[in-house]
Amino acid sequence: MKFLEYQAKEVFAAAGIPTPQGKVAATAGEARAIAEELGGAVVVKAQVPIGGRGKAGGVAVVKSAAEAEKEAQRILSMEIRGYPVDEVLIEKAADIKAEFYLGVTVDRARQAPVLIVSSAGGMDIEEVAATHPDKVAKVWIDPLIGLRPFQVKEACYRAQVPPELIQEMSGFIEKVYRVFKEQDAILVEINPLALLGSGELIALDGKMETDDNARFRHPDAKGVDEQAEHPLEQRAKELGLSYVKLDGEVGIVGNGAGLVMTTLDMIQRHGGKAANFLDIGGGAKAEVVKNGLSLILSDPDVKSILINVFGGITRCDEVAKGLLSVIQEMEVHVPIVVRLAGTRAEEGRALLAESHLATAESFQEAAKKAVELARA
Ligand code: GDP
Ligand code: MN
């Protein structure tokens, strides 16, 4: 389960981790009232279950309640990477002296939680790790022993946290690890963890994701469930399709989960990235193909589509006919590559030859074409 920023911060505050004073609003009027109550400069922040809101224009620091209302109006009408903004968090603006990064997540390869500390906070941590590796420290935690004080200090020193801050930072980190453990989290991230002018450390941002397998231990947890799912995933569910939204640019349609997984790999191998997983199942009917395609076509990230069908029981000429009828009725604005193999594949390809769909004989060729077309 994912927690929105304000939900994560409620958990943090209950664990004694300092967070800014604030409240969540669903309308610009509510935002104004909260800003008036807080007084002075405030921050208006989009509440969506993804990071990078600042870069997307979903975070605004303003000086008055009137401005807060205006910014809330703007942010509430935004959609950030597919997520409509339904709520904004209004917080007292912080006087930031320095920004740090603090995260605890699960390192599956090492089968242990890992604590990540950086003195270059506020930025994308992957970017910091690439450009300033000396400013990022990781320590792995034995889950049975727990996080030891010396490990916390080591992480702080290695991350170049100023020496005079290490004592307070250590206490902060220990509380965050406690939250990670108590909530059965798979990620707790605070970026930025800010040093205020007053000398206090505070969680300016908050992200948390918990392990769904431990859900039964947290019946009262307040995170987002279904809501956090991408809107396209929700629509897919309504259509009865097994669809997962991914962050690449090549839309994928295949019959059979194994084939679709392999298609994702093949796209990756050819330098592309899949925009989704979509399995239309065996013996796919025209209706299913149509629903699947319309779903993928409504994804603005999709720049090309690869339809990969292996005909076993499914006859490729039937698939081709289905595709042609479906495509005639639809507005197709991206190139589509079709790869048919198996039962009556040649007949299927012959049918498609007269259409504007690109075909490919081999899987490799199809993946290569789809990646190239996505870039064109
Ligand atoms: P994210 O972009 O989704 O990670 O959202 P953040 O909560 O991290 O906010 C983005 C940036 O906004 C932060 O890195 C800060 O630099 C800035 N910011 C957030 N809150 C405040 C605040 O209270 N005062 C000021 N001056 N800047 C803030
Ligand atoms: Mn952040």
PDB file of N, CA and C in Angstrom, residues 141-238:
ATOM      1  N   ILE A 141      21.250  -3.440   6.806  1.00  0.00           N
ATOM      2  CA  ILE A 141      20.825  -3.696   8.171  1.00  0.00           C
ATOM      3  C   ILE A 141      20.462  -5.173   8.342  1.00  0.00           C
ATOM      4  N   ASP A 142      21.042  -5.813   9.330  1.00  0.00           N
ATOM      5  CA  ASP A 142      20.648  -7.183   9.636  1.00  0.00           C
ATOM      6  C   ASP A 142      19.271  -7.098  10.287  1.00  0.00           C
ATOM      7  N   PRO A 143      18.248  -7.679   9.650  1.00  0.00           N
ATOM      8  CA  PRO A 143      16.887  -7.484  10.179  1.00  0.00           C
ATOM      9  C   PRO A 143      16.693  -8.073  11.575  1.00  0.00           C
ATOM     10  N   LEU A 144      17.507  -9.047  11.932  1.00  0.00           N
ATOM     11  CA  LEU A 144      17.351  -9.649  13.261  1.00  0.00           C
ATOM     12  C   LEU A 144      18.029  -8.806  14.334  1.00  0.00           C
ATOM     13  N   ILE A 145      19.156  -8.228  13.987  1.00  0.00           N
ATOM     14  CA  ILE A 145      19.879  -7.399  14.955  1.00  0.00           C
ATOM     15  C   ILE A 145      19.300  -5.986  14.987  1.00  0.00           C
ATOM     16  N   GLY A 146      18.868  -5.510  13.842  1.00  0.00           N
ATOM     17  CA  GLY A 146      18.352  -4.144  13.771  1.00  0.00           C
ATOM     18  C   GLY A 146      19.447  -3.168  13.407  1.00  0.00           C
ATOM     19  N   LEU A 147      19.077  -1.898  13.348  1.00  0.00           N
ATOM     20  CA  LEU A 147      20.019  -0.849  12.975  1.00  0.00           C
ATOM     21  C   LEU A 147      20.853  -0.476  14.202  1.00  0.00           C
ATOM     22  N   ARG A 148      22.177  -0.622  14.087  1.00  0.00           N
ATOM     23  CA  ARG A 148      23.051  -0.320  15.221  1.00  0.00           C
ATOM     24  C   ARG A 148      23.486   1.143  15.172  1.00  0.00           C
ATOM     25  N   PRO A 149      23.646   1.756  16.364  1.00  0.00           N
ATOM     26  CA  PRO A 149      24.047   3.172  16.403  1.00  0.00           C
ATOM     27  C   PRO A 149      25.311   3.468  15.590  1.00  0.00           C
ATOM     28  N   PHE A 150      26.278   2.563  15.615  1.00  0.00           N
ATOM     29  CA  PHE A 150      27.522   2.842  14.877  1.00  0.00           C
ATOM     30  C   PHE A 150      27.284   2.879  13.365  1.00  0.00           C
ATOM     31  N   GLN A 151      26.276   2.090  12.923  1.00  0.00           N
ATOM     32  CA  GLN A 151      25.974   2.089  11.484  1.00  0.00           C
ATOM     33  C   GLN A 151      25.385   3.437  11.058  1.00  0.00           C
ATOM     34  N   VAL A 152      24.567   3.989  11.947  1.00  0.00           N
ATOM     35  CA  VAL A 152      23.932   5.270  11.662  1.00  0.00           C
ATOM     36  C   VAL A 152      25.004   6.346  11.559  1.00  0.00           C
ATOM     37  N   LYS A 153      25.941   6.337  12.512  1.00  0.00           N
ATOM     38  CA  LYS A 153      27.012   7.336  12.521  1.00  0.00           C
ATOM     39  C   LYS A 153      27.880   7.178  11.283  1.00  0.00           C
ATOM     40  N   GLU A 154      28.184   5.926  10.947  1.00  0.00           N
ATOM     41  CA  GLU A 154      29.011   5.650   9.782  1.00  0.00           C
ATOM     42  C   GLU A 154      28.353   6.222   8.517  1.00  0.00           C
ATOM     43  N   ALA A 155      27.036   5.968   8.393  1.00  0.00           N
ATOM     44  CA  ALA A 155      26.316   6.465   7.218  1.00  0.00           C
ATOM     45  C   ALA A 155      26.376   7.988   7.160  1.00  0.00           C
ATOM     46  N   CYS A 156      26.201   8.627   8.307  1.00  0.00           N
ATOM     47  CA  CYS A 156      26.238  10.097   8.347  1.00  0.00           C
ATOM     48  C   CYS A 156      27.608  10.634   7.948  1.00  0.00           C
ATOM     49  N   TYR A 157      28.675  10.039   8.491  1.00  0.00           N
ATOM     50  CA  TYR A 157      30.024  10.490   8.156  1.00  0.00           C
ATOM     51  C   TYR A 157      30.292  10.305   6.674  1.00  0.00           C
ATOM     52  N   ARG A 158      29.969   9.122   6.180  1.00  0.00           N
ATOM     53  CA  ARG A 158      30.257   8.834   4.774  1.00  0.00           C
ATOM     54  C   ARG A 158      29.445   9.724   3.839  1.00  0.00           C
ATOM     55  N   ALA A 159      28.234  10.110   4.281  1.00  0.00           N
ATOM     56  CA  ALA A 159      27.395  10.966   3.430  1.00  0.00           C
ATOM     57  C   ALA A 159      27.781  12.433   3.561  1.00  0.00           C
ATOM     58  N   GLN A 160      28.790  12.719   4.366  1.00  0.00           N
ATOM     59  CA  GLN A 160      29.272  14.085   4.593  1.00  0.00           C
ATOM     60  C   GLN A 160      28.232  14.986   5.258  1.00  0.00           C
ATOM     61  N   VAL A 161      27.507  14.404   6.213  1.00  0.00           N
ATOM     62  CA  VAL A 161      26.609  15.211   7.033  1.00  0.00           C
ATOM     63  C   VAL A 161      27.522  16.019   7.963  1.00  0.00           C
ATOM     64  N   PRO A 162      27.302  17.345   8.107  1.00  0.00           N
ATOM     65  CA  PRO A 162      28.184  18.142   8.968  1.00  0.00           C
ATOM     66  C   PRO A 162      28.273  17.528  10.373  1.00  0.00           C
ATOM     67  N   PRO A 163      29.488  17.440  10.924  1.00  0.00           N
ATOM     68  CA  PRO A 163      29.695  16.763  12.210  1.00  0.00           C
ATOM     69  C   PRO A 163      28.778  17.250  13.328  1.00  0.00           C
ATOM     70  N   GLU A 164      28.526  18.566  13.365  1.00  0.00           N
ATOM     71  CA  GLU A 164      27.705  19.092  14.462  1.00  0.00           C
ATOM     72  C   GLU A 164      26.244  18.638  14.370  1.00  0.00           C
ATOM     73  N   LEU A 165      25.870  18.061  13.203  1.00  0.00           N
ATOM     74  CA  LEU A 165      24.470  17.637  13.025  1.00  0.00           C
ATOM     75  C   LEU A 165      24.275  16.151  13.299  1.00  0.00           C
ATOM     76  N   ILE A 166      25.384  15.429  13.397  1.00  0.00           N
ATOM     77  CA  ILE A 166      25.290  13.967  13.400  1.00  0.00           C
ATOM     78  C   ILE A 166      24.498  13.416  14.582  1.00  0.00           C
ATOM     79  N   GLN A 167      24.664  14.042  15.733  1.00  0.00           N
ATOM     80  CA  GLN A 167      23.932  13.574  16.912  1.00  0.00           C
ATOM     81  C   GLN A 167      22.415  13.617  16.672  1.00  0.00           C
ATOM     82  N   GLU A 168      21.940  14.764  16.219  1.00  0.00           N
ATOM     83  CA  GLU A 168      20.506  14.922  16.010  1.00  0.00           C
ATOM     84  C   GLU A 168      20.023  14.081  14.828  1.00  0.00           C
ATOM     85  N   MET A 169      20.835  14.050  13.786  1.00  0.00           N
ATOM     86  CA  MET A 169      20.486  13.261  12.604  1.00  0.00           C
ATOM     87  C   MET A 169      20.350  11.792  12.979  1.00  0.00           C
ATOM     88  N   SER A 170      21.221  11.317  13.863  1.00  0.00           N
ATOM     89  CA  SER A 170      21.181   9.905  14.269  1.00  0.00           C
ATOM     90  C   SER A 170      19.856   9.571  14.938  1.00  0.00           C
ATOM     91  N   GLY A 171      19.412  10.448  15.825  1.00  0.00           N
ATOM     92  CA  GLY A 171      18.137  10.224  16.506  1.00  0.00           C
ATOM     93  C   GLY A 171      16.993  10.181  15.498  1.00  0.00           C
ATOM     94  N   PHE A 172      17.068  11.075  14.518  1.00  0.00           N
ATOM     95  CA  PHE A 172      16.058  11.160  13.467  1.00  0.00           C
ATOM     96  C   PHE A 172      16.015   9.842  12.682  1.00  0.00           C
ATOM     97  N   ILE A 173      17.200   9.385  12.275  1.00  0.00           N
ATOM     98  CA  ILE A 173      17.298   8.169  11.471  1.00  0.00           C
ATOM     99  C   ILE A 173      16.766   6.963  12.244  1.00  0.00           C
ATOM    100  N   GLU A 174      17.082   6.904  13.532  1.00  0.00           N
ATOM    101  CA  GLU A 174      16.606   5.768  14.329  1.00  0.00           C
ATOM    102  C   GLU A 174      15.083   5.728  14.379  1.00  0.00           C
ATOM    103  N   LYS A 175      14.471   6.891  14.474  1.00  0.00           N
ATOM    104  CA  LYS A 175      12.992   6.942  14.470  1.00  0.00           C
ATOM    105  C   LYS A 175      12.442   6.483  13.120  1.00  0.00           C
ATOM    106  N   VAL A 176      13.106   6.901  12.060  1.00  0.00           N
ATOM    107  CA  VAL A 176      12.631   6.517  10.725  1.00  0.00           C
ATOM    108  C   VAL A 176      12.749   5.007  10.527  1.00  0.00           C
ATOM    109  N   TYR A 177      13.838   4.425  11.009  1.00  0.00           N
ATOM    110  CA  TYR A 177      13.977   2.969  10.878  1.00  0.00           C
ATOM    111  C   TYR A 177      12.905   2.254  11.706  1.00  0.00           C
ATOM    112  N   ARG A 178      12.578   2.819  12.872  1.00  0.00           N
ATOM    113  CA  ARG A 178      11.526   2.228  13.700  1.00  0.00           C
ATOM    114  C   ARG A 178      10.188   2.232  12.938  1.00  0.00           C
ATOM    115  N   VAL A 179       9.903   3.338  12.266  1.00  0.00           N
ATOM    116  CA  VAL A 179       8.673   3.415  11.460  1.00  0.00           C
ATOM    117  C   VAL A 179       8.706   2.337  10.369  1.00  0.00           C
ATOM    118  N   PHE A 180       9.842   2.232   9.698  1.00  0.00           N
ATOM    119  CA  PHE A 180      10.003   1.256   8.620  1.00  0.00           C
ATOM    120  C   PHE A 180       9.655  -0.150   9.117  1.00  0.00           C
ATOM    121  N   LYS A 181      10.183  -0.472  10.297  1.00  0.00           N
ATOM    122  CA  LYS A 181       9.975  -1.811  10.849  1.00  0.00           C
ATOM    123  C   LYS A 181       8.547  -1.995  11.362  1.00  0.00           C
ATOM    124  N   GLU A 182       8.090  -1.038  12.131  1.00  0.00           N
ATOM    125  CA  GLU A 182       6.762  -1.170  12.738  1.00  0.00           C
ATOM    126  C   GLU A 182       5.641  -1.178  11.705  1.00  0.00           C
ATOM    127  N   GLN A 183       5.833  -0.445  10.617  1.00  0.00           N
ATOM    128  CA  GLN A 183       4.783  -0.383   9.597  1.00  0.00           C
ATOM    129  C   GLN A 183       4.910  -1.498   8.560  1.00  0.00           C
ATOM    130  N   ASP A 184       5.898  -2.383   8.701  1.00  0.00           N
ATOM    131  CA  ASP A 184       6.177  -3.392   7.673  1.00  0.00           C
ATOM    132  C   ASP A 184       6.330  -2.716   6.318  1.00  0.00           C
ATOM    133  N   ALA A 185       7.137  -1.675   6.308  1.00  0.00           N
ATOM    134  CA  ALA A 185       7.317  -0.893   5.076  1.00  0.00           C
ATOM    135  C   ALA A 185       8.306  -1.570   4.138  1.00  0.00           C
ATOM    136  N   ILE A 186       8.169  -1.259   2.865  1.00  0.00           N
ATOM    137  CA  ILE A 186       9.200  -1.661   1.907  1.00  0.00           C
ATOM    138  C   ILE A 186       9.944  -0.406   1.431  1.00  0.00           C
ATOM    139  N   LEU A 187       9.402   0.750   1.777  1.00  0.00           N
ATOM    140  CA  LEU A 187      10.088   2.004   1.489  1.00  0.00           C
ATOM    141  C   LEU A 187       9.619   3.106   2.423  1.00  0.00           C
ATOM    142  N   VAL A 188      10.572   3.787   3.028  1.00  0.00           N
ATOM    143  CA  VAL A 188      10.279   5.041   3.725  1.00  0.00           C
ATOM    144  C   VAL A 188      11.323   6.019   3.196  1.00  0.00           C
ATOM    145  N   GLU A 189      10.851   7.138   2.668  1.00  0.00           N
ATOM    146  CA  GLU A 189      11.798   8.067   2.065  1.00  0.00           C
ATOM    147  C   GLU A 189      11.453   9.497   2.457  1.00  0.00           C
ATOM    148  N   ILE A 190      12.468  10.235   2.885  1.00  0.00           N
ATOM    149  CA  ILE A 190      12.268  11.638   3.240  1.00  0.00           C
ATOM    150  C   ILE A 190      13.248  12.454   2.401  1.00  0.00           C
ATOM    151  N   ASN A 191      12.719  13.180   1.438  1.00  0.00           N
ATOM    152  CA  ASN A 191      13.560  13.941   0.528  1.00  0.00           C
ATOM    153  C   ASN A 191      12.823  15.192   0.068  1.00  0.00           C
ATOM    154  N   PRO A 192      13.133  16.335   0.622  1.00  0.00           N
ATOM    155  CA  PRO A 192      14.241  16.592   1.530  1.00  0.00           C
ATOM    156  C   PRO A 192      13.893  16.444   3.013  1.00  0.00           C
ATOM    157  N   LEU A 193      14.937  16.034   3.734  1.00  0.00           N
ATOM    158  CA  LEU A 193      14.931  16.150   5.193  1.00  0.00           C
ATOM    159  C   LEU A 193      15.659  17.480   5.372  1.00  0.00           C
ATOM    160  N   ALA A 194      14.977  18.470   5.928  1.00  0.00           N
ATOM    161  CA  ALA A 194      15.566  19.808   5.917  1.00  0.00           C
ATOM    162  C   ALA A 194      16.139  20.218   7.266  1.00  0.00           C
ATOM    163  N   LEU A 195      17.226  20.987   7.176  1.00  0.00           N
ATOM    164  CA  LEU A 195      17.760  21.656   8.355  1.00  0.00           C
ATOM    165  C   LEU A 195      17.191  23.063   8.291  1.00  0.00           C
ATOM    166  N   LEU A 196      16.456  23.446   9.328  1.00  0.00           N
ATOM    167  CA  LEU A 196      15.835  24.772   9.339  1.00  0.00           C
ATOM    168  C   LEU A 196      16.791  25.811   9.905  1.00  0.00           C
ATOM    169  N   GLY A 197      16.443  27.059   9.677  1.00  0.00           N
ATOM    170  CA  GLY A 197      17.240  28.150  10.219  1.00  0.00           C
ATOM    171  C   GLY A 197      17.361  28.050  11.728  1.00  0.00           C
ATOM    172  N   SER A 198      16.327  27.480  12.359  1.00  0.00           N
ATOM    173  CA  SER A 198      16.313  27.343  13.818  1.00  0.00           C
ATOM    174  C   SER A 198      17.239  26.220  14.301  1.00  0.00           C
ATOM    175  N   GLY A 199      17.786  25.453  13.344  1.00  0.00           N
ATOM    176  CA  GLY A 199      18.682  24.357  13.730  1.00  0.00           C
ATOM    177  C   GLY A 199      17.969  23.020  13.842  1.00  0.00           C
ATOM    178  N   GLU A 200      16.649  23.036  13.656  1.00  0.00           N
ATOM    179  CA  GLU A 200      15.869  21.809  13.786  1.00  0.00           C
ATOM    180  C   GLU A 200      15.891  21.004  12.487  1.00  0.00           C
ATOM    181  N   LEU A 201      15.853  19.673  12.615  1.00  0.00           N
ATOM    182  CA  LEU A 201      15.724  18.811  11.436  1.00  0.00           C
ATOM    183  C   LEU A 201      14.249  18.456  11.286  1.00  0.00           C
ATOM    184  N   ILE A 202      13.756  18.453  10.040  1.00  0.00           N
ATOM    185  CA  ILE A 202      12.333  18.225   9.829  1.00  0.00           C
ATOM    186  C   ILE A 202      12.090  17.465   8.512  1.00  0.00           C
ATOM    187  N   ALA A 203      11.048  16.629   8.509  1.00  0.00           N
ATOM    188  CA  ALA A 203      10.698  15.880   7.295  1.00  0.00           C
ATOM    189  C   ALA A 203       9.839  16.784   6.414  1.00  0.00           C
ATOM    190  N   LEU A 204      10.448  17.355   5.361  1.00  0.00           N
ATOM    191  CA  LEU A 204       9.682  18.270   4.496  1.00  0.00           C
ATOM    192  C   LEU A 204       8.858  17.502   3.476  1.00  0.00           C
ATOM    193  N   ASP A 205       9.309  16.315   3.132  1.00  0.00           N
ATOM    194  CA  ASP A 205       8.548  15.479   2.212  1.00  0.00           C
ATOM    195  C   ASP A 205       8.457  14.114   2.872  1.00  0.00           C
ATOM    196  N   GLY A 206       7.525  13.288   2.434  1.00  0.00           N
ATOM    197  CA  GLY A 206       7.405  11.958   3.030  1.00  0.00           C
ATOM    198  C   GLY A 206       6.790  11.001   2.050  1.00  0.00           C
ATOM    199  N   LYS A 207       7.416   9.844   1.958  1.00  0.00           N
ATOM    200  CA  LYS A 207       6.919   8.823   1.051  1.00  0.00           C
ATOM    201  C   LYS A 207       6.971   7.511   1.812  1.00  0.00           C
ATOM    202  N   MET A 208       5.928   6.726   1.713  1.00  0.00           N
ATOM    203  CA  MET A 208       5.986   5.413   2.374  1.00  0.00           C
ATOM    204  C   MET A 208       5.197   4.411   1.556  1.00  0.00           C
ATOM    205  N   GLU A 209       5.729   3.201   1.509  1.00  0.00           N
ATOM    206  CA  GLU A 209       5.018   2.107   0.878  1.00  0.00           C
ATOM    207  C   GLU A 209       5.167   0.903   1.788  1.00  0.00           C
ATOM    208  N   THR A 210       4.050   0.235   2.071  1.00  0.00           N
ATOM    209  CA  THR A 210       4.113  -0.911   2.981  1.00  0.00           C
ATOM    210  C   THR A 210       3.880  -2.211   2.228  1.00  0.00           C
ATOM    211  N   ASP A 211       4.268  -3.294   2.857  1.00  0.00           N
ATOM    212  CA  ASP A 211       4.182  -4.627   2.265  1.00  0.00           C
ATOM    213  C   ASP A 211       2.747  -5.141   2.364  1.00  0.00           C
ATOM    214  N   ASP A 212       2.137  -5.394   1.211  1.00  0.00           N
ATOM    215  CA  ASP A 212       0.748  -5.854   1.216  1.00  0.00           C
ATOM    216  C   ASP A 212       0.577  -7.200   1.926  1.00  0.00           C
ATOM    217  N   ASN A 213       1.650  -7.980   1.977  1.00  0.00           N
ATOM    218  CA  ASN A 213       1.554  -9.277   2.664  1.00  0.00           C
ATOM    219  C   ASN A 213       1.371  -9.109   4.165  1.00  0.00           C
ATOM    220  N   ALA A 214       1.695  -7.933   4.669  1.00  0.00           N
ATOM    221  CA  ALA A 214       1.562  -7.685   6.105  1.00  0.00           C
ATOM    222  C   ALA A 214       0.337  -6.826   6.408  1.00  0.00           C
ATOM    223  N   ARG A 215      -0.511  -6.678   5.424  1.00  0.00           N
ATOM    224  CA  ARG A 215      -1.710  -5.838   5.569  1.00  0.00           C
ATOM    225  C   ARG A 215      -2.539  -6.196   6.800  1.00  0.00           C
ATOM    226  N   PHE A 216      -2.686  -7.501   7.025  1.00  0.00           N
ATOM    227  CA  PHE A 216      -3.529  -7.973   8.141  1.00  0.00           C
ATOM    228  C   PHE A 216      -3.027  -7.479   9.493  1.00  0.00           C
ATOM    229  N   ARG A 217      -1.762  -7.105   9.557  1.00  0.00           N
ATOM    230  CA  ARG A 217      -1.226  -6.612  10.837  1.00  0.00           C
ATOM    231  C   ARG A 217      -1.503  -5.135  11.044  1.00  0.00           C
ATOM    232  N   HIS A 218      -2.017  -4.479   9.996  1.00  0.00           N
ATOM    233  CA  HIS A 218      -2.252  -3.039  10.089  1.00  0.00           C
ATOM    234  C   HIS A 218      -3.652  -2.695   9.610  1.00  0.00           C
ATOM    235  N   PRO A 219      -4.661  -3.193  10.321  1.00  0.00           N
ATOM    236  CA  PRO A 219      -6.031  -2.982   9.842  1.00  0.00           C
ATOM    237  C   PRO A 219      -6.425  -1.500   9.768  1.00  0.00           C
ATOM    238  N   ASP A 220      -5.764  -0.660  10.553  1.00  0.00           N
ATOM    239  CA  ASP A 220      -6.160   0.752  10.568  1.00  0.00           C
ATOM    240  C   ASP A 220      -5.287   1.641   9.686  1.00  0.00           C
ATOM    241  N   ALA A 221      -4.364   1.026   8.935  1.00  0.00           N
ATOM    242  CA  ALA A 221      -3.454   1.833   8.115  1.00  0.00           C
ATOM    243  C   ALA A 221      -4.228   2.710   7.152  1.00  0.00           C
ATOM    244  N   LYS A 222      -3.808   3.979   7.076  1.00  0.00           N
ATOM    245  CA  LYS A 222      -4.493   4.919   6.174  1.00  0.00           C
ATOM    246  C   LYS A 222      -3.600   5.271   4.999  1.00  0.00           C
ATOM    247  N   GLY A 223      -3.664   4.452   3.974  1.00  0.00           N
ATOM    248  CA  GLY A 223      -2.930   4.752   2.752  1.00  0.00           C
ATOM    249  C   GLY A 223      -3.914   4.767   1.606  1.00  0.00           C
ATOM    250  N   VAL A 224      -3.399   4.789   0.390  1.00  0.00           N
ATOM    251  CA  VAL A 224      -4.316   4.704  -0.746  1.00  0.00           C
ATOM    252  C   VAL A 224      -4.248   3.302  -1.308  1.00  0.00           C
ATOM    253  N   ASP A 225      -5.402   2.766  -1.604  1.00  0.00           N
ATOM    254  CA  ASP A 225      -5.461   1.415  -2.145  1.00  0.00           C
ATOM    255  C   ASP A 225      -5.643   1.480  -3.628  1.00  0.00           C
ATOM    256  N   GLU A 226      -6.862   1.233  -3.999  1.00  0.00           N
ATOM    257  CA  GLU A 226      -7.263   1.215  -5.398  1.00  0.00           C
ATOM    258  C   GLU A 226      -6.938   2.558  -6.031  1.00  0.00           C
ATOM    259  N   GLN A 227      -7.149   3.603  -5.256  1.00  0.00           N
ATOM    260  CA  GLN A 227      -6.919   4.945  -5.752  1.00  0.00           C
ATOM    261  C   GLN A 227      -5.524   5.140  -6.318  1.00  0.00           C
ATOM    262  N   ALA A 228      -4.556   4.454  -5.676  1.00  0.00           N
ATOM    263  CA  ALA A 228      -3.178   4.663  -6.093  1.00  0.00           C
ATOM    264  C   ALA A 228      -2.899   4.011  -7.435  1.00  0.00           C
ATOM    265  N   GLU A 229      -3.783   3.114  -7.835  1.00  0.00           N
ATOM    266  CA  GLU A 229      -3.584   2.468  -9.114  1.00  0.00           C
ATOM    267  C   GLU A 229      -3.738   3.504 -10.202  1.00  0.00           C
ATOM    268  N   HIS A 230      -2.987   3.310 -11.259  1.00  0.00           N
ATOM    269  CA  HIS A 230      -3.078   4.233 -12.371  1.00  0.00           C
ATOM    270  C   HIS A 230      -4.493   4.181 -12.938  1.00  0.00           C
ATOM    271  N   PRO A 231      -5.054   5.350 -13.336  1.00  0.00           N
ATOM    272  CA  PRO A 231      -6.418   5.360 -13.889  1.00  0.00           C
ATOM    273  C   PRO A 231      -6.609   4.359 -15.030  1.00  0.00           C
ATOM    274  N   LEU A 232      -5.557   4.163 -15.845  1.00  0.00           N
ATOM    275  CA  LEU A 232      -5.688   3.201 -16.941  1.00  0.00           C
ATOM    276  C   LEU A 232      -5.811   1.777 -16.407  1.00  0.00           C
ATOM    277  N   GLU A 233      -5.141   1.502 -15.288  1.00  0.00           N
ATOM    278  CA  GLU A 233      -5.239   0.160 -14.690  1.00  0.00           C
ATOM    279  C   GLU A 233      -6.651  -0.074 -14.170  1.00  0.00           C
ATOM    280  N   GLN A 234      -7.234   0.987 -13.636  1.00  0.00           N
ATOM    281  CA  GLN A 234      -8.609   0.859 -13.156  1.00  0.00           C
ATOM    282  C   GLN A 234      -9.552   0.564 -14.304  1.00  0.00           C
ATOM    283  N   ARG A 235      -9.336   1.263 -15.440  1.00  0.00           N
ATOM    284  CA  ARG A 235     -10.215   1.022 -16.590  1.00  0.00           C
ATOM    285  C   ARG A 235     -10.033  -0.400 -17.100  1.00  0.00           C
ATOM    286  N   ALA A 236      -8.784  -0.863 -17.112  1.00  0.00           N
ATOM    287  CA  ALA A 236      -8.495  -2.219 -17.576  1.00  0.00           C
ATOM    288  C   ALA A 236      -9.242  -3.232 -16.712  1.00  0.00           C
ATOM    289  N   LYS A 237      -9.247  -2.971 -15.427  1.00  0.00           N
ATOM    290  CA  LYS A 237      -9.912  -3.876 -14.499  1.00  0.00           C
ATOM    291  C   LYS A 237     -11.401  -3.952 -14.834  1.00  0.00           C
ATOM    292  N   GLU A 238     -11.984  -2.791 -15.114  1.00  0.00           N
ATOM    293  CA  GLU A 238     -13.402  -2.763 -15.484  1.00  0.00           C
ATOM    294  C   GLU A 238     -13.663  -3.541 -16.771  1.00  0.00           C
TER     295      GLU A 238
END
